């Protein structure tokens, strides 16, 4: 049976496989998608989120992101007791997804000399390195994601008996979050690669350091895709609580 823990692992794994997979397809030497560009990456990342949410949604609510878990806990819509469980599952899923990206593109990693291109298939990095600006970019993008998620709700119907019935959307229910991620990538993602998810960055970065891939894992930057999203999620939760 699918448990919330298992669902978060599998949903995050598929999201990272497809999301980092498109970066590998665009960045690595010799693939059919080589140099196909930013639009391809942002579009596939959006649908990667759609796939992950579709898998995990019925069992866990499909957080797939420690910052989503944190944000929902901050506004009282998720139990703090479950926060560590979800984050551990998300980290495991992100690492497994990154491993699958490496396995599926192993020959192309070997054929690629650019160490930065190979690292980009695992983790994010700044277009222009400036710690303050990079943190602000991640915080602003994450704020948009989390604040939007707070207001994404399934449709409901008030019946004559004054009771409320939820109308299920099935997999279409994952589409609003995917669209938000797509918009963030197109509008705000070019500065830091829009991690907006510490597990999405840290889990694959760990795998990059463990796998037989030449090049630095750029650990000096790794704290920024963690701190920036925490700030953005906290601000989103604070504004939501103020308005509601």
PDB file of N, CA and C in Angstrom, residues 86-153:
ATOM      1  N   UNK A  86       8.268  13.829   6.302  1.00  0.00           N
ATOM      2  CA  UNK A  86       8.116  14.260   4.915  1.00  0.00           C
ATOM      3  C   UNK A  86       9.453  14.720   4.329  1.00  0.00           C
ATOM      4  N   UNK A  87      10.218  15.485   5.106  1.00  0.00           N
ATOM      5  CA  UNK A  87      11.485  16.002   4.589  1.00  0.00           C
ATOM      6  C   UNK A  87      12.471  14.867   4.319  1.00  0.00           C
ATOM      7  N   UNK A  88      12.526  13.890   5.198  1.00  0.00           N
ATOM      8  CA  UNK A  88      13.399  12.734   4.966  1.00  0.00           C
ATOM      9  C   UNK A  88      12.995  12.010   3.685  1.00  0.00           C
ATOM     10  N   UNK A  89      11.697  11.802   3.497  1.00  0.00           N
ATOM     11  CA  UNK A  89      11.212  11.135   2.290  1.00  0.00           C
ATOM     12  C   UNK A  89      11.563  11.932   1.042  1.00  0.00           C
ATOM     13  N   UNK A  90      11.419  13.245   1.107  1.00  0.00           N
ATOM     14  CA  UNK A  90      11.732  14.103  -0.039  1.00  0.00           C
ATOM     15  C   UNK A  90      13.218  14.054  -0.381  1.00  0.00           C
ATOM     16  N   UNK A  91      14.062  14.010   0.630  1.00  0.00           N
ATOM     17  CA  UNK A  91      15.504  13.920   0.388  1.00  0.00           C
ATOM     18  C   UNK A  91      15.866  12.582  -0.250  1.00  0.00           C
ATOM     19  N   UNK A  92      15.277  11.507   0.247  1.00  0.00           N
ATOM     20  CA  UNK A  92      15.534  10.189  -0.344  1.00  0.00           C
ATOM     21  C   UNK A  92      15.081  10.163  -1.801  1.00  0.00           C
ATOM     22  N   UNK A  93      13.889  10.673  -2.053  1.00  0.00           N
ATOM     23  CA  UNK A  93      13.370  10.694  -3.411  1.00  0.00           C
ATOM     24  C   UNK A  93      14.226  11.521  -4.351  1.00  0.00           C
ATOM     25  N   UNK A  94      14.714  12.672  -3.865  1.00  0.00           N
ATOM     26  CA  UNK A  94      15.542  13.538  -4.699  1.00  0.00           C
ATOM     27  C   UNK A  94      16.861  12.856  -5.045  1.00  0.00           C
ATOM     28  N   UNK A  95      17.430  12.153  -4.091  1.00  0.00           N
ATOM     29  CA  UNK A  95      18.692  11.451  -4.349  1.00  0.00           C
ATOM     30  C   UNK A  95      18.495  10.297  -5.327  1.00  0.00           C
ATOM     31  N   UNK A  96      17.394   9.577  -5.169  1.00  0.00           N
ATOM     32  CA  UNK A  96      17.111   8.483  -6.101  1.00  0.00           C
ATOM     33  C   UNK A  96      16.864   9.011  -7.507  1.00  0.00           C
ATOM     34  N   UNK A  97      16.131  10.097  -7.614  1.00  0.00           N
ATOM     35  CA  UNK A  97      15.874  10.690  -8.924  1.00  0.00           C
ATOM     36  C   UNK A  97      17.157  11.111  -9.610  1.00  0.00           C
ATOM     37  N   UNK A  98      18.073  11.726  -8.837  1.00  0.00           N
ATOM     38  CA  UNK A  98      19.355  12.149  -9.400  1.00  0.00           C
ATOM     39  C   UNK A  98      20.183  10.950  -9.862  1.00  0.00           C
ATOM     40  N   UNK A  99      20.128   9.874  -9.091  1.00  0.00           N
ATOM     41  CA  UNK A  99      20.838   8.657  -9.486  1.00  0.00           C
ATOM     42  C   UNK A  99      20.310   8.131 -10.812  1.00  0.00           C
ATOM     43  N   UNK A 100      18.998   8.161 -10.987  1.00  0.00           N
ATOM     44  CA  UNK A 100      18.396   7.679 -12.231  1.00  0.00           C
ATOM     45  C   UNK A 100      18.767   8.567 -13.413  1.00  0.00           C
ATOM     46  N   UNK A 101      18.882   9.870 -13.182  1.00  0.00           N
ATOM     47  CA  UNK A 101      19.329  10.767 -14.252  1.00  0.00           C
ATOM     48  C   UNK A 101      20.730  10.376 -14.707  1.00  0.00           C
ATOM     49  N   UNK A 102      21.604  10.115 -13.734  1.00  0.00           N
ATOM     50  CA  UNK A 102      22.975   9.722 -14.083  1.00  0.00           C
ATOM     51  C   UNK A 102      22.996   8.395 -14.846  1.00  0.00           C
ATOM     52  N   UNK A 103      22.206   7.429 -14.387  1.00  0.00           N
ATOM     53  CA  UNK A 103      22.183   6.129 -15.054  1.00  0.00           C
ATOM     54  C   UNK A 103      21.637   6.243 -16.476  1.00  0.00           C
ATOM     55  N   UNK A 104      20.623   7.060 -16.669  1.00  0.00           N
ATOM     56  CA  UNK A 104      20.004   7.163 -17.993  1.00  0.00           C
ATOM     57  C   UNK A 104      20.857   7.975 -18.975  1.00  0.00           C
ATOM     58  N   UNK A 105      21.769   8.806 -18.452  1.00  0.00           N
ATOM     59  CA  UNK A 105      22.605   9.646 -19.316  1.00  0.00           C
ATOM     60  C   UNK A 105      24.097   9.343 -19.119  1.00  0.00           C
ATOM     61  N   UNK A 106      24.407   8.157 -18.618  1.00  0.00           N
ATOM     62  CA  UNK A 106      25.782   7.841 -18.216  1.00  0.00           C
ATOM     63  C   UNK A 106      26.789   8.072 -19.348  1.00  0.00           C
ATOM     64  N   UNK A 107      26.491   7.616 -20.535  1.00  0.00           N
ATOM     65  CA  UNK A 107      27.414   7.782 -21.649  1.00  0.00           C
ATOM     66  C   UNK A 107      27.621   9.260 -21.990  1.00  0.00           C
ATOM     67  N   UNK A 108      26.583  10.052 -21.845  1.00  0.00           N
ATOM     68  CA  UNK A 108      26.669  11.472 -22.188  1.00  0.00           C
ATOM     69  C   UNK A 108      27.422  12.255 -21.115  1.00  0.00           C
ATOM     70  N   UNK A 109      27.305  11.836 -19.858  1.00  0.00           N
ATOM     71  CA  UNK A 109      28.150  12.430 -18.821  1.00  0.00           C
ATOM     72  C   UNK A 109      29.622  12.162 -19.146  1.00  0.00           C
ATOM     73  N   UNK A 110      29.915  10.951 -19.573  1.00  0.00           N
ATOM     74  CA  UNK A 110      31.294  10.584 -19.892  1.00  0.00           C
ATOM     75  C   UNK A 110      31.814  11.357 -21.099  1.00  0.00           C
ATOM     76  N   UNK A 111      30.923  11.682 -22.028  1.00  0.00           N
ATOM     77  CA  UNK A 111      31.339  12.370 -23.245  1.00  0.00           C
ATOM     78  C   UNK A 111      31.448  13.878 -23.075  1.00  0.00           C
ATOM     79  N   UNK A 112      30.952  14.397 -21.967  1.00  0.00           N
ATOM     80  CA  UNK A 112      30.921  15.847 -21.723  1.00  0.00           C
ATOM     81  C   UNK A 112      32.125  16.266 -20.894  1.00  0.00           C
ATOM     82  N   UNK A 113      32.874  17.238 -21.379  1.00  0.00           N
ATOM     83  CA  UNK A 113      34.053  17.734 -20.672  1.00  0.00           C
ATOM     84  C   UNK A 113      33.715  18.874 -19.711  1.00  0.00           C
ATOM     85  N   UNK A 114      32.662  19.610 -19.996  1.00  0.00           N
ATOM     86  CA  UNK A 114      32.298  20.783 -19.198  1.00  0.00           C
ATOM     87  C   UNK A 114      31.780  20.345 -17.830  1.00  0.00           C
ATOM     88  N   UNK A 115      32.586  20.579 -16.780  1.00  0.00           N
ATOM     89  CA  UNK A 115      32.199  20.153 -15.436  1.00  0.00           C
ATOM     90  C   UNK A 115      30.992  20.930 -14.925  1.00  0.00           C
ATOM     91  N   UNK A 116      30.877  22.198 -15.296  1.00  0.00           N
ATOM     92  CA  UNK A 116      29.729  22.995 -14.891  1.00  0.00           C
ATOM     93  C   UNK A 116      28.441  22.486 -15.496  1.00  0.00           C
ATOM     94  N   UNK A 117      28.497  22.059 -16.744  1.00  0.00           N
ATOM     95  CA  UNK A 117      27.313  21.508 -17.402  1.00  0.00           C
ATOM     96  C   UNK A 117      26.860  20.238 -16.714  1.00  0.00           C
ATOM     97  N   UNK A 118      27.824  19.420 -16.307  1.00  0.00           N
ATOM     98  CA  UNK A 118      27.472  18.176 -15.609  1.00  0.00           C
ATOM     99  C   UNK A 118      26.876  18.467 -14.241  1.00  0.00           C
ATOM    100  N   UNK A 119      27.421  19.429 -13.515  1.00  0.00           N
ATOM    101  CA  UNK A 119      26.865  19.784 -12.214  1.00  0.00           C
ATOM    102  C   UNK A 119      25.456  20.337 -12.345  1.00  0.00           C
ATOM    103  N   UNK A 120      25.188  21.080 -13.417  1.00  0.00           N
ATOM    104  CA  UNK A 120      23.856  21.671 -13.601  1.00  0.00           C
ATOM    105  C   UNK A 120      22.775  20.614 -13.768  1.00  0.00           C
ATOM    106  N   UNK A 121      23.160  19.398 -14.109  1.00  0.00           N
ATOM    107  CA  UNK A 121      22.198  18.299 -14.217  1.00  0.00           C
ATOM    108  C   UNK A 121      21.790  17.771 -12.847  1.00  0.00           C
ATOM    109  N   UNK A 122      22.469  18.243 -11.817  1.00  0.00           N
ATOM    110  CA  UNK A 122      22.163  17.822 -10.454  1.00  0.00           C
ATOM    111  C   UNK A 122      21.649  18.984  -9.604  1.00  0.00           C
ATOM    112  N   UNK A 123      22.336  20.099  -9.626  1.00  0.00           N
ATOM    113  CA  UNK A 123      22.003  21.183  -8.702  1.00  0.00           C
ATOM    114  C   UNK A 123      22.018  22.528  -9.419  1.00  0.00           C
ATOM    115  N   UNK A 124      21.571  23.550  -8.705  1.00  0.00           N
ATOM    116  CA  UNK A 124      21.463  24.879  -9.290  1.00  0.00           C
ATOM    117  C   UNK A 124      22.719  25.696  -9.023  1.00  0.00           C
ATOM    118  N   UNK A 125      22.809  26.828  -9.695  1.00  0.00           N
ATOM    119  CA  UNK A 125      23.922  27.745  -9.500  1.00  0.00           C
ATOM    120  C   UNK A 125      23.547  29.114 -10.030  1.00  0.00           C
ATOM    121  N   UNK A 126      24.255  30.151  -9.597  1.00  0.00           N
ATOM    122  CA  UNK A 126      23.893  31.511 -10.006  1.00  0.00           C
ATOM    123  C   UNK A 126      24.446  31.881 -11.375  1.00  0.00           C
ATOM    124  N   UNK A 127      23.678  32.663 -12.122  1.00  0.00           N
ATOM    125  CA  UNK A 127      24.184  33.205 -13.379  1.00  0.00           C
ATOM    126  C   UNK A 127      25.248  34.264 -13.091  1.00  0.00           C
ATOM    127  N   UNK A 128      25.012  35.072 -12.066  1.00  0.00           N
ATOM    128  CA  UNK A 128      25.985  36.040 -11.560  1.00  0.00           C
ATOM    129  C   UNK A 128      26.103  35.806 -10.068  1.00  0.00           C
ATOM    130  N   UNK A 129      27.264  35.464  -9.590  1.00  0.00           N
ATOM    131  CA  UNK A 129      27.427  35.137  -8.178  1.00  0.00           C
ATOM    132  C   UNK A 129      27.411  36.399  -7.327  1.00  0.00           C
ATOM    133  N   UNK A 130      26.414  36.500  -6.490  1.00  0.00           N
ATOM    134  CA  UNK A 130      26.279  37.572  -5.508  1.00  0.00           C
ATOM    135  C   UNK A 130      25.365  37.005  -4.430  1.00  0.00           C
ATOM    136  N   UNK A 131      25.931  36.654  -3.296  1.00  0.00           N
ATOM    137  CA  UNK A 131      25.178  35.909  -2.289  1.00  0.00           C
ATOM    138  C   UNK A 131      23.859  36.576  -1.919  1.00  0.00           C
ATOM    139  N   UNK A 132      23.888  37.877  -1.667  1.00  0.00           N
ATOM    140  CA  UNK A 132      22.657  38.571  -1.273  1.00  0.00           C
ATOM    141  C   UNK A 132      21.619  38.514  -2.386  1.00  0.00           C
ATOM    142  N   UNK A 133      22.042  38.844  -3.601  1.00  0.00           N
ATOM    143  CA  UNK A 133      21.108  38.814  -4.731  1.00  0.00           C
ATOM    144  C   UNK A 133      20.598  37.409  -5.002  1.00  0.00           C
ATOM    145  N   UNK A 134      21.474  36.434  -4.873  1.00  0.00           N
ATOM    146  CA  UNK A 134      21.074  35.043  -5.109  1.00  0.00           C
ATOM    147  C   UNK A 134      20.043  34.580  -4.078  1.00  0.00           C
ATOM    148  N   UNK A 135      20.256  34.936  -2.812  1.00  0.00           N
ATOM    149  CA  UNK A 135      19.291  34.592  -1.764  1.00  0.00           C
ATOM    150  C   UNK A 135      17.955  35.267  -2.029  1.00  0.00           C
ATOM    151  N   UNK A 136      18.001  36.547  -2.412  1.00  0.00           N
ATOM    152  CA  UNK A 136      16.760  37.272  -2.683  1.00  0.00           C
ATOM    153  C   UNK A 136      16.016  36.656  -3.874  1.00  0.00           C
ATOM    154  N   UNK A 137      16.754  36.243  -4.888  1.00  0.00           N
ATOM    155  CA  UNK A 137      16.108  35.610  -6.050  1.00  0.00           C
ATOM    156  C   UNK A 137      15.377  34.343  -5.642  1.00  0.00           C
ATOM    157  N   UNK A 138      16.041  33.505  -4.841  1.00  0.00           N
ATOM    158  CA  UNK A 138      15.417  32.270  -4.385  1.00  0.00           C
ATOM    159  C   UNK A 138      14.240  32.561  -3.444  1.00  0.00           C
ATOM    160  N   UNK A 139      14.396  33.566  -2.587  1.00  0.00           N
ATOM    161  CA  UNK A 139      13.330  33.903  -1.646  1.00  0.00           C
ATOM    162  C   UNK A 139      12.088  34.418  -2.374  1.00  0.00           C
ATOM    163  N   UNK A 140      12.284  35.298  -3.347  1.00  0.00           N
ATOM    164  CA  UNK A 140      11.148  35.864  -4.084  1.00  0.00           C
ATOM    165  C   UNK A 140      10.429  34.782  -4.883  1.00  0.00           C
ATOM    166  N   UNK A 141      11.200  33.950  -5.587  1.00  0.00           N
ATOM    167  CA  UNK A 141      10.582  32.881  -6.380  1.00  0.00           C
ATOM    168  C   UNK A 141       9.824  31.901  -5.488  1.00  0.00           C
ATOM    169  N   UNK A 142      10.416  31.564  -4.339  1.00  0.00           N
ATOM    170  CA  UNK A 142       9.755  30.636  -3.421  1.00  0.00           C
ATOM    171  C   UNK A 142       8.511  31.262  -2.808  1.00  0.00           C
ATOM    172  N   UNK A 143       8.578  32.551  -2.512  1.00  0.00           N
ATOM    173  CA  UNK A 143       7.393  33.255  -2.002  1.00  0.00           C
ATOM    174  C   UNK A 143       6.226  33.100  -2.962  1.00  0.00           C
ATOM    175  N   UNK A 144       6.490  33.304  -4.251  1.00  0.00           N
ATOM    176  CA  UNK A 144       5.424  33.171  -5.253  1.00  0.00           C
ATOM    177  C   UNK A 144       4.860  31.754  -5.258  1.00  0.00           C
ATOM    178  N   UNK A 145       5.752  30.763  -5.205  1.00  0.00           N
ATOM    179  CA  UNK A 145       5.307  29.369  -5.212  1.00  0.00           C
ATOM    180  C   UNK A 145       4.429  29.057  -4.009  1.00  0.00           C
ATOM    181  N   UNK A 146       4.912  29.360  -2.817  1.00  0.00           N
ATOM    182  CA  UNK A 146       4.199  28.969  -1.608  1.00  0.00           C
ATOM    183  C   UNK A 146       2.927  29.775  -1.434  1.00  0.00           C
ATOM    184  N   UNK A 147       2.978  31.062  -1.695  1.00  0.00           N
ATOM    185  CA  UNK A 147       1.775  31.891  -1.548  1.00  0.00           C
ATOM    186  C   UNK A 147       0.700  31.443  -2.526  1.00  0.00           C
ATOM    187  N   UNK A 148       1.101  31.043  -3.724  1.00  0.00           N
ATOM    188  CA  UNK A 148       0.130  30.532  -4.701  1.00  0.00           C
ATOM    189  C   UNK A 148      -0.460  29.210  -4.239  1.00  0.00           C
ATOM    190  N   UNK A 149       0.385  28.323  -3.715  1.00  0.00           N
ATOM    191  CA  UNK A 149      -0.097  27.027  -3.240  1.00  0.00           C
ATOM    192  C   UNK A 149      -1.121  27.199  -2.129  1.00  0.00           C
ATOM    193  N   UNK A 150      -0.923  28.188  -1.247  1.00  0.00           N
ATOM    194  CA  UNK A 150      -1.880  28.421  -0.164  1.00  0.00           C
ATOM    195  C   UNK A 150      -3.285  28.706  -0.700  1.00  0.00           C
ATOM    196  N   UNK A 151      -3.343  29.299  -1.890  1.00  0.00           N
ATOM    197  CA  UNK A 151      -4.642  29.691  -2.440  1.00  0.00           C
ATOM    198  C   UNK A 151      -5.161  28.746  -3.516  1.00  0.00           C
ATOM    199  N   UNK A 152      -4.382  27.711  -3.821  1.00  0.00           N
ATOM    200  CA  UNK A 152      -4.862  26.707  -4.775  1.00  0.00           C
ATOM    201  C   UNK A 152      -5.751  25.727  -4.019  1.00  0.00           C
ATOM    202  N   UNK A 153      -7.014  25.674  -4.361  1.00  0.00           N
ATOM    203  CA  UNK A 153      -7.961  24.785  -3.688  1.00  0.00           C
ATOM    204  C   UNK A 153      -8.814  24.091  -4.730  1.00  0.00           C
TER     205      UNK A 153
END
